[in-house]
Amino acid sequence: MFIFSPAMHVGAKKIGGELSERLSTGGFRFTPQRQHVYAVVLQKRDHPTAEEIFIRTKRTMPEISHATVYNCLDALVTCGLVRPVQLERGATRYCPNMEEHCHYFCDACGEVFDVPLQKDSPMKTGLKGFKVDHFDIAVHGLCAACAGKTKK
Amino acid sequence: MFIFSPAMHVGAKKIGGELSERLSTGGFRFTPQRQHVYAVVLQKRDHPTAEEIFIRTKRTMPEISHATVYNCLDALVTCGLVRPVQLERGATRYCPNMEEHCHYFCDACGEVFDVPLQKDSPMKTGLKGFKVDHFDIAVHGLCAACAGKTKK
DNA sequence: TCAAGATTTAGAATAATTCTAAACTGGAGA
DNA sequence: TCTCCAGTTTAGAATTATTCTAAATCTTGA
């Protein structure tokens, strides 16, 4: 039987169960690779790219391949456990926070901040006949630290 | 002297003047290539990719190169005449509508709809110390036509 | 007119992602 | 238990999107 990676120290059993359930609901199998990738995405919620997730996953599963990381991420996205985030031209990032929130992106240092949406947003009914599935809100600018540096 | 392309039939002089002014304010030169690319982006506002813009621009300027289209688009973005839009993984799209608006994207047919933002959005003050430059809002789902097809 | 710097060009290079074919895995049924 | 099958993984090739490079060309200001 598969022993869960030491990287995943908090609520492993619960998260494993949730993952397993979601995967099978989505018609996917529960595999060690998917478990590792999901653990990596949950562990450091800094909106990593697929490449970054690949590197981190290799630490506990050195034989994992590039294509598998993409496959796992696609499965996780389809199952609603992870969201893809496009903040700039280039690599897609991944976010395991499935609450309704927006991303504040610092154009200077590249850091991403999750900010919950307070009120029910106006996107729900903005276009007649359009059936909304979800929305992505990216706010660009300078984070407090970078704004301070620039000003002086 | 450069004669403006027949593709640009409405308000050419005004748009040319606006373009010229914005470019020089941004420290760029006014070139035929930039004029053609901007005309193409204005002409059919269907959020084309750089590749699509390249193909359309070749119709009136067959010798233009790929790199130049990217260069021109970057200049236009920097000058605030065009916005880059990331709606999916893959190629960046370009939008010449500089009003505050969001993009409704049909995941079925790929069509993009501009929808103005009614009220002052809550993104202005969402994160303490963050200096907002602009925001991008993408709403995913099904357009009226595709939602109708799926339902039946 | 000339020089400096900006721009354009074709094509090479890089980055991000997807595809391919072969090997592997685990569960269903004999 | 054995075998088959579909799903999954793997390495590496292929594709797509974008950026880089170096040479040629163009503009602008002195």
XYZ file of C-alpha atoms (C1' of nucleotides) in Angstrom:
364
model
C 0.000 0.000 0.000
C 1.034 3.507 -0.675
C 2.441 5.430 2.263
C 1.735 9.112 2.135
C 4.718 11.426 1.702
C 6.251 13.057 4.778
C 5.840 16.377 2.996
C 2.172 16.275 3.790
C 2.076 16.619 7.513
C -1.276 18.247 8.175
C -4.599 16.512 7.770
C -3.115 13.970 5.402
C -5.797 11.401 5.899
C -8.620 13.853 5.361
C -7.012 15.414 2.309
C -6.191 12.035 0.849
C -9.808 10.981 1.340
C -11.132 14.159 -0.209
C -8.778 13.810 -3.144
C -9.657 10.166 -3.669
C -13.361 10.933 -3.569
C -13.152 13.874 -5.924
C -11.029 11.985 -8.376
C -13.350 9.021 -8.577
C -16.364 11.319 -8.893
C -14.604 12.889 -11.841
C -13.922 9.491 -13.380
C -10.234 9.487 -12.510
C -8.175 6.984 -10.612
C -6.449 7.781 -7.386
C -2.707 7.523 -8.060
C 0.429 8.281 -6.061
C 1.420 10.851 -8.663
C -1.848 12.769 -8.281
C -1.533 12.593 -4.529
C 1.991 13.979 -4.573
C 1.143 16.756 -6.995
C -1.892 17.770 -4.970
C 0.164 17.709 -1.771
C 2.745 19.977 -3.388
C 0.107 22.447 -4.543
C -1.465 22.542 -1.095
C 1.797 22.818 0.772
C 3.123 26.148 -0.447
C 0.305 28.259 -1.788
C 2.394 30.645 -3.778
C 0.670 30.041 -7.113
C 3.454 27.969 -8.671
C 3.707 27.167 -12.358
C 3.588 23.617 -13.688
C 7.373 23.699 -14.002
C 7.756 24.751 -10.378
C 5.312 22.038 -9.274
C 7.306 19.534 -11.320
C 10.508 20.516 -9.520
C 8.901 20.361 -6.079
C 7.205 17.058 -6.763
C 10.491 15.525 -7.856
C 11.781 16.033 -4.326
C 9.519 13.298 -2.980
C 8.933 11.432 -6.255
C 12.069 11.799 -8.377
C 10.837 9.585 -11.204
C 7.784 11.691 -12.021
C 7.700 13.104 -15.521
C 6.751 16.447 -16.926
C 3.758 15.130 -18.822
C 2.421 13.482 -15.685
C 2.484 16.737 -13.773
C 0.389 18.326 -16.518
C -1.913 15.323 -16.527
C -2.308 15.466 -12.731
C -2.954 19.203 -12.753
C -5.570 18.800 -15.474
C -7.270 16.112 -13.428
C -7.216 18.280 -10.310
C -8.623 21.226 -12.250
C -11.384 19.080 -13.735
C -12.259 17.773 -10.279
C -12.528 21.290 -8.896
C -9.642 20.943 -6.460
C -7.317 23.436 -8.102
C -7.775 26.482 -10.318
C -5.531 27.541 -13.173
C -4.538 31.187 -12.996
C -3.253 33.312 -15.867
C -1.622 36.445 -14.588
C 0.923 37.214 -17.249
C 1.937 36.054 -20.631
C 3.660 32.750 -20.121
C 3.199 29.828 -17.806
C -0.115 29.063 -16.140
C -0.061 29.103 -12.354
C -2.139 26.914 -10.045
C -4.116 27.847 -6.966
C -5.704 25.379 -4.534
C -7.891 28.045 -2.922
C -11.357 27.291 -4.241
C -13.094 30.066 -2.313
C -14.353 32.971 -4.400
C -11.418 35.332 -4.438
C -9.323 37.502 -6.684
C -5.605 37.666 -7.295
C -3.584 40.771 -6.598
C -0.443 40.523 -8.639
C 2.597 42.691 -8.045
C 4.035 43.592 -11.441
C 7.351 44.442 -9.770
C 8.145 41.371 -7.650
C 5.669 38.892 -9.106
C 4.089 38.000 -5.789
C 0.444 36.945 -5.800
C -2.028 37.650 -2.996
C -5.401 35.998 -2.597
C -8.096 38.476 -1.617
C -11.589 37.208 -0.867
C -14.483 38.860 -2.641
C -16.652 40.572 -0.090
C -20.010 41.176 -1.700
C -21.708 39.090 -4.325
C -19.959 40.300 -7.369
C -21.786 41.933 -10.262
C -20.509 39.365 -12.738
C -23.387 37.070 -12.014
C -25.855 38.761 -14.335
C -23.784 41.037 -16.517
C -24.571 39.612 -19.955
C -28.011 38.538 -21.006
C -28.326 34.829 -21.692
C -24.743 34.094 -20.687
C -24.526 31.150 -18.313
C -21.703 31.943 -15.916
C -19.531 29.088 -14.749
C -16.852 30.985 -12.890
C -14.823 34.144 -13.139
C -11.205 35.133 -12.762
C -10.256 38.511 -11.396
C -6.666 39.691 -11.547
C -5.655 43.007 -10.060
C -2.331 44.341 -11.290
C -0.193 46.921 -9.591
C 2.450 47.150 -6.899
C 2.407 45.385 -3.565
C 2.920 47.462 -0.441
C 6.623 46.610 -0.259
C 7.347 47.430 -3.896
C 5.187 50.560 -3.883
C 7.240 51.804 -0.923
C 10.538 51.206 -2.688
C 9.423 52.954 -5.853
C 8.106 56.015 -4.089
C 11.361 56.893 -2.321
C 4.823 59.826 -47.670
C 2.875 56.984 -46.246
C -0.673 56.611 -47.534
C -3.014 55.102 -45.041
C -4.333 51.638 -45.835
C -7.748 51.288 -47.442
C -8.628 48.901 -44.664
C -8.992 51.819 -42.353
C -11.991 53.603 -43.690
C -13.462 55.349 -40.694
C -11.843 58.277 -38.957
C -8.450 57.393 -40.301
C -6.978 60.832 -39.875
C -8.143 61.159 -36.314
C -6.995 57.682 -35.369
C -3.681 58.199 -37.087
C -3.224 61.417 -35.156
C -4.162 59.796 -31.880
C -1.805 56.912 -32.563
C 1.031 59.208 -33.555
C 0.583 61.311 -30.454
C 0.384 58.365 -28.085
C 3.403 56.725 -29.620
C 5.603 59.767 -29.319
C 4.419 60.369 -25.759
C 5.518 56.826 -25.007
C 8.907 57.424 -26.607
C 8.132 55.406 -29.731
C 8.305 56.367 -33.366
C 5.293 56.442 -35.606
C 5.820 53.756 -38.248
C 3.705 52.288 -41.051
C 3.902 48.897 -39.358
C 2.477 50.211 -36.103
C -0.226 52.041 -38.007
C -1.242 48.910 -39.898
C -1.230 46.731 -36.803
C -3.303 49.239 -34.876
C -5.742 49.555 -37.777
C -6.129 45.774 -37.840
C -6.792 45.599 -34.110
C -9.371 48.376 -34.350
C -11.071 47.008 -37.404
C -12.405 43.708 -36.151
C -12.686 43.756 -32.406
C -12.861 40.046 -31.878
C -9.897 39.820 -29.516
C -7.470 38.274 -31.990
C -4.191 36.644 -31.045
C -0.835 37.965 -32.250
C -0.804 35.238 -34.884
C -4.235 36.270 -36.151
C -3.178 39.921 -36.216
C -0.064 38.919 -38.126
C -2.183 37.158 -40.761
C -4.599 40.076 -41.088
C -1.839 42.654 -41.272
C -0.130 40.723 -44.053
C -3.167 41.398 -46.230
C -2.260 45.075 -46.541
C 1.439 44.789 -45.695
C 2.675 41.419 -46.942
C 6.288 41.991 -45.988
C 5.637 42.461 -42.259
C 7.313 39.951 -40.001
C 6.204 38.073 -36.986
C 8.606 39.812 -34.644
C 7.402 43.189 -35.811
C 3.813 42.353 -34.960
C 4.910 41.490 -31.420
C 6.981 44.655 -31.281
C 4.063 46.783 -32.486
C 1.630 45.178 -30.056
C 4.037 45.744 -27.175
C 4.346 49.393 -28.166
C 0.573 49.772 -28.384
C 0.129 48.124 -24.995
C 2.760 50.365 -23.427
C 1.070 53.428 -24.914
C -2.272 52.414 -23.470
C -3.966 51.939 -26.832
C -4.484 48.193 -26.576
C -4.827 45.711 -23.719
C -3.472 42.191 -23.638
C -6.055 39.646 -22.555
C -5.363 36.158 -21.206
C -8.489 34.066 -21.312
C -7.123 30.585 -21.691
C -3.874 28.776 -21.628
C -2.104 29.682 -24.836
C -1.862 32.736 -26.992
C -2.468 36.221 -25.626
C -5.341 38.110 -27.238
C -5.518 41.863 -27.794
C -8.375 44.268 -27.140
C -8.493 47.918 -28.264
C -11.385 48.777 -25.938
C -9.755 50.810 -23.194
C -12.960 51.479 -21.272
C -13.270 49.692 -17.964
C -14.931 46.437 -18.919
C -14.764 42.711 -18.399
C -14.569 39.823 -20.801
C -17.239 37.177 -21.007
C -15.674 34.160 -22.617
C -17.690 31.275 -24.005
C -15.831 28.075 -23.170
C -17.785 26.275 -25.900
C -17.349 28.479 -28.971
C -14.515 30.720 -27.804
C -16.326 33.954 -28.494
C -15.463 36.959 -26.315
C -17.907 39.666 -25.295
C -16.972 43.014 -23.806
C -19.251 43.987 -20.951
C -18.818 47.387 -19.299
C -18.484 47.504 -15.545
C -21.442 49.343 -14.152
C -20.484 50.489 -10.689
C -17.053 51.376 -9.446
C -15.657 47.990 -8.789
C -14.584 46.838 -5.349
C -11.082 46.035 -6.540
C -9.905 49.570 -5.912
C -9.226 49.124 -2.223
C -9.228 45.385 -1.652
C -5.684 44.902 -0.340
C -4.047 47.215 2.115
C -1.066 49.084 0.713
C -1.455 47.604 -2.751
C -1.276 50.252 -5.439
C -3.704 49.177 -8.142
C -2.750 49.875 -11.730
C -5.510 48.027 -13.535
C -7.518 44.851 -13.322
C -8.600 42.104 -15.641
C -11.898 40.351 -15.179
C -12.716 37.248 -17.180
C -16.088 35.571 -16.839
C -16.201 31.997 -18.101
C -19.270 30.064 -19.075
C -21.536 29.574 -22.064
C -22.827 32.273 -24.354
C -26.562 32.424 -24.982
C -26.288 30.516 -28.255
C -24.152 27.707 -26.847
C -26.165 27.477 -23.621
C -29.276 26.985 -25.755
C -27.705 24.191 -27.785
C -26.468 22.353 -24.713
C -29.779 22.495 -22.933
C -31.795 20.824 -25.678
C 24.987 65.403 -44.725
C 26.106 62.283 -41.009
C 25.987 59.650 -36.961
C 23.314 57.561 -33.457
C 19.683 55.239 -32.207
C 15.251 53.103 -33.270
C 12.989 49.815 -36.111
C 12.367 45.981 -39.125
C 13.440 41.566 -40.948
C 14.322 36.429 -41.309
C 15.421 32.990 -38.936
C 17.313 30.822 -34.724
C 16.398 30.011 -29.976
C 13.663 29.384 -25.991
C 9.663 28.366 -23.170
C 5.372 26.136 -22.307
C 2.549 22.665 -23.424
C 0.835 18.689 -25.915
C 1.433 14.481 -28.341
C 3.091 9.703 -29.071
C 4.060 5.093 -28.400
C 5.500 1.814 -25.315
C 5.477 0.141 -20.686
C 3.042 -0.295 -16.420
C -0.983 -0.841 -13.057
C -4.951 -2.234 -10.827
C -9.541 -3.893 -10.909
C -13.274 -7.003 -13.212
C -14.434 -11.216 -14.701
C -13.168 -16.198 -16.063
C -5.335 -16.872 -9.273
C -4.876 -15.465 -14.115
C -5.824 -12.482 -17.834
C -7.554 -8.695 -20.109
C -8.527 -3.913 -20.510
C -8.749 0.735 -19.896
C -6.492 4.232 -17.502
C -2.008 6.001 -16.354
C 2.835 6.996 -16.587
C 7.095 7.733 -18.902
C 10.756 9.727 -22.036
C 11.266 12.109 -25.619
C 9.568 14.208 -29.898
C 6.581 17.710 -31.669
C 4.051 21.833 -31.571
C 2.858 26.448 -30.281
C 3.805 31.010 -28.644
C 7.090 34.184 -27.880
C 11.651 36.237 -27.603
C 16.259 36.858 -29.222
C 19.902 37.905 -32.660
C 22.397 40.162 -36.027
C 22.271 42.567 -40.117
C 19.921 45.899 -42.918
C 17.132 49.968 -43.062
C 15.084 54.083 -41.619
C 14.622 58.630 -38.928
C 15.855 62.350 -36.464
C 18.594 65.791 -34.752
C 23.242 68.045 -34.844
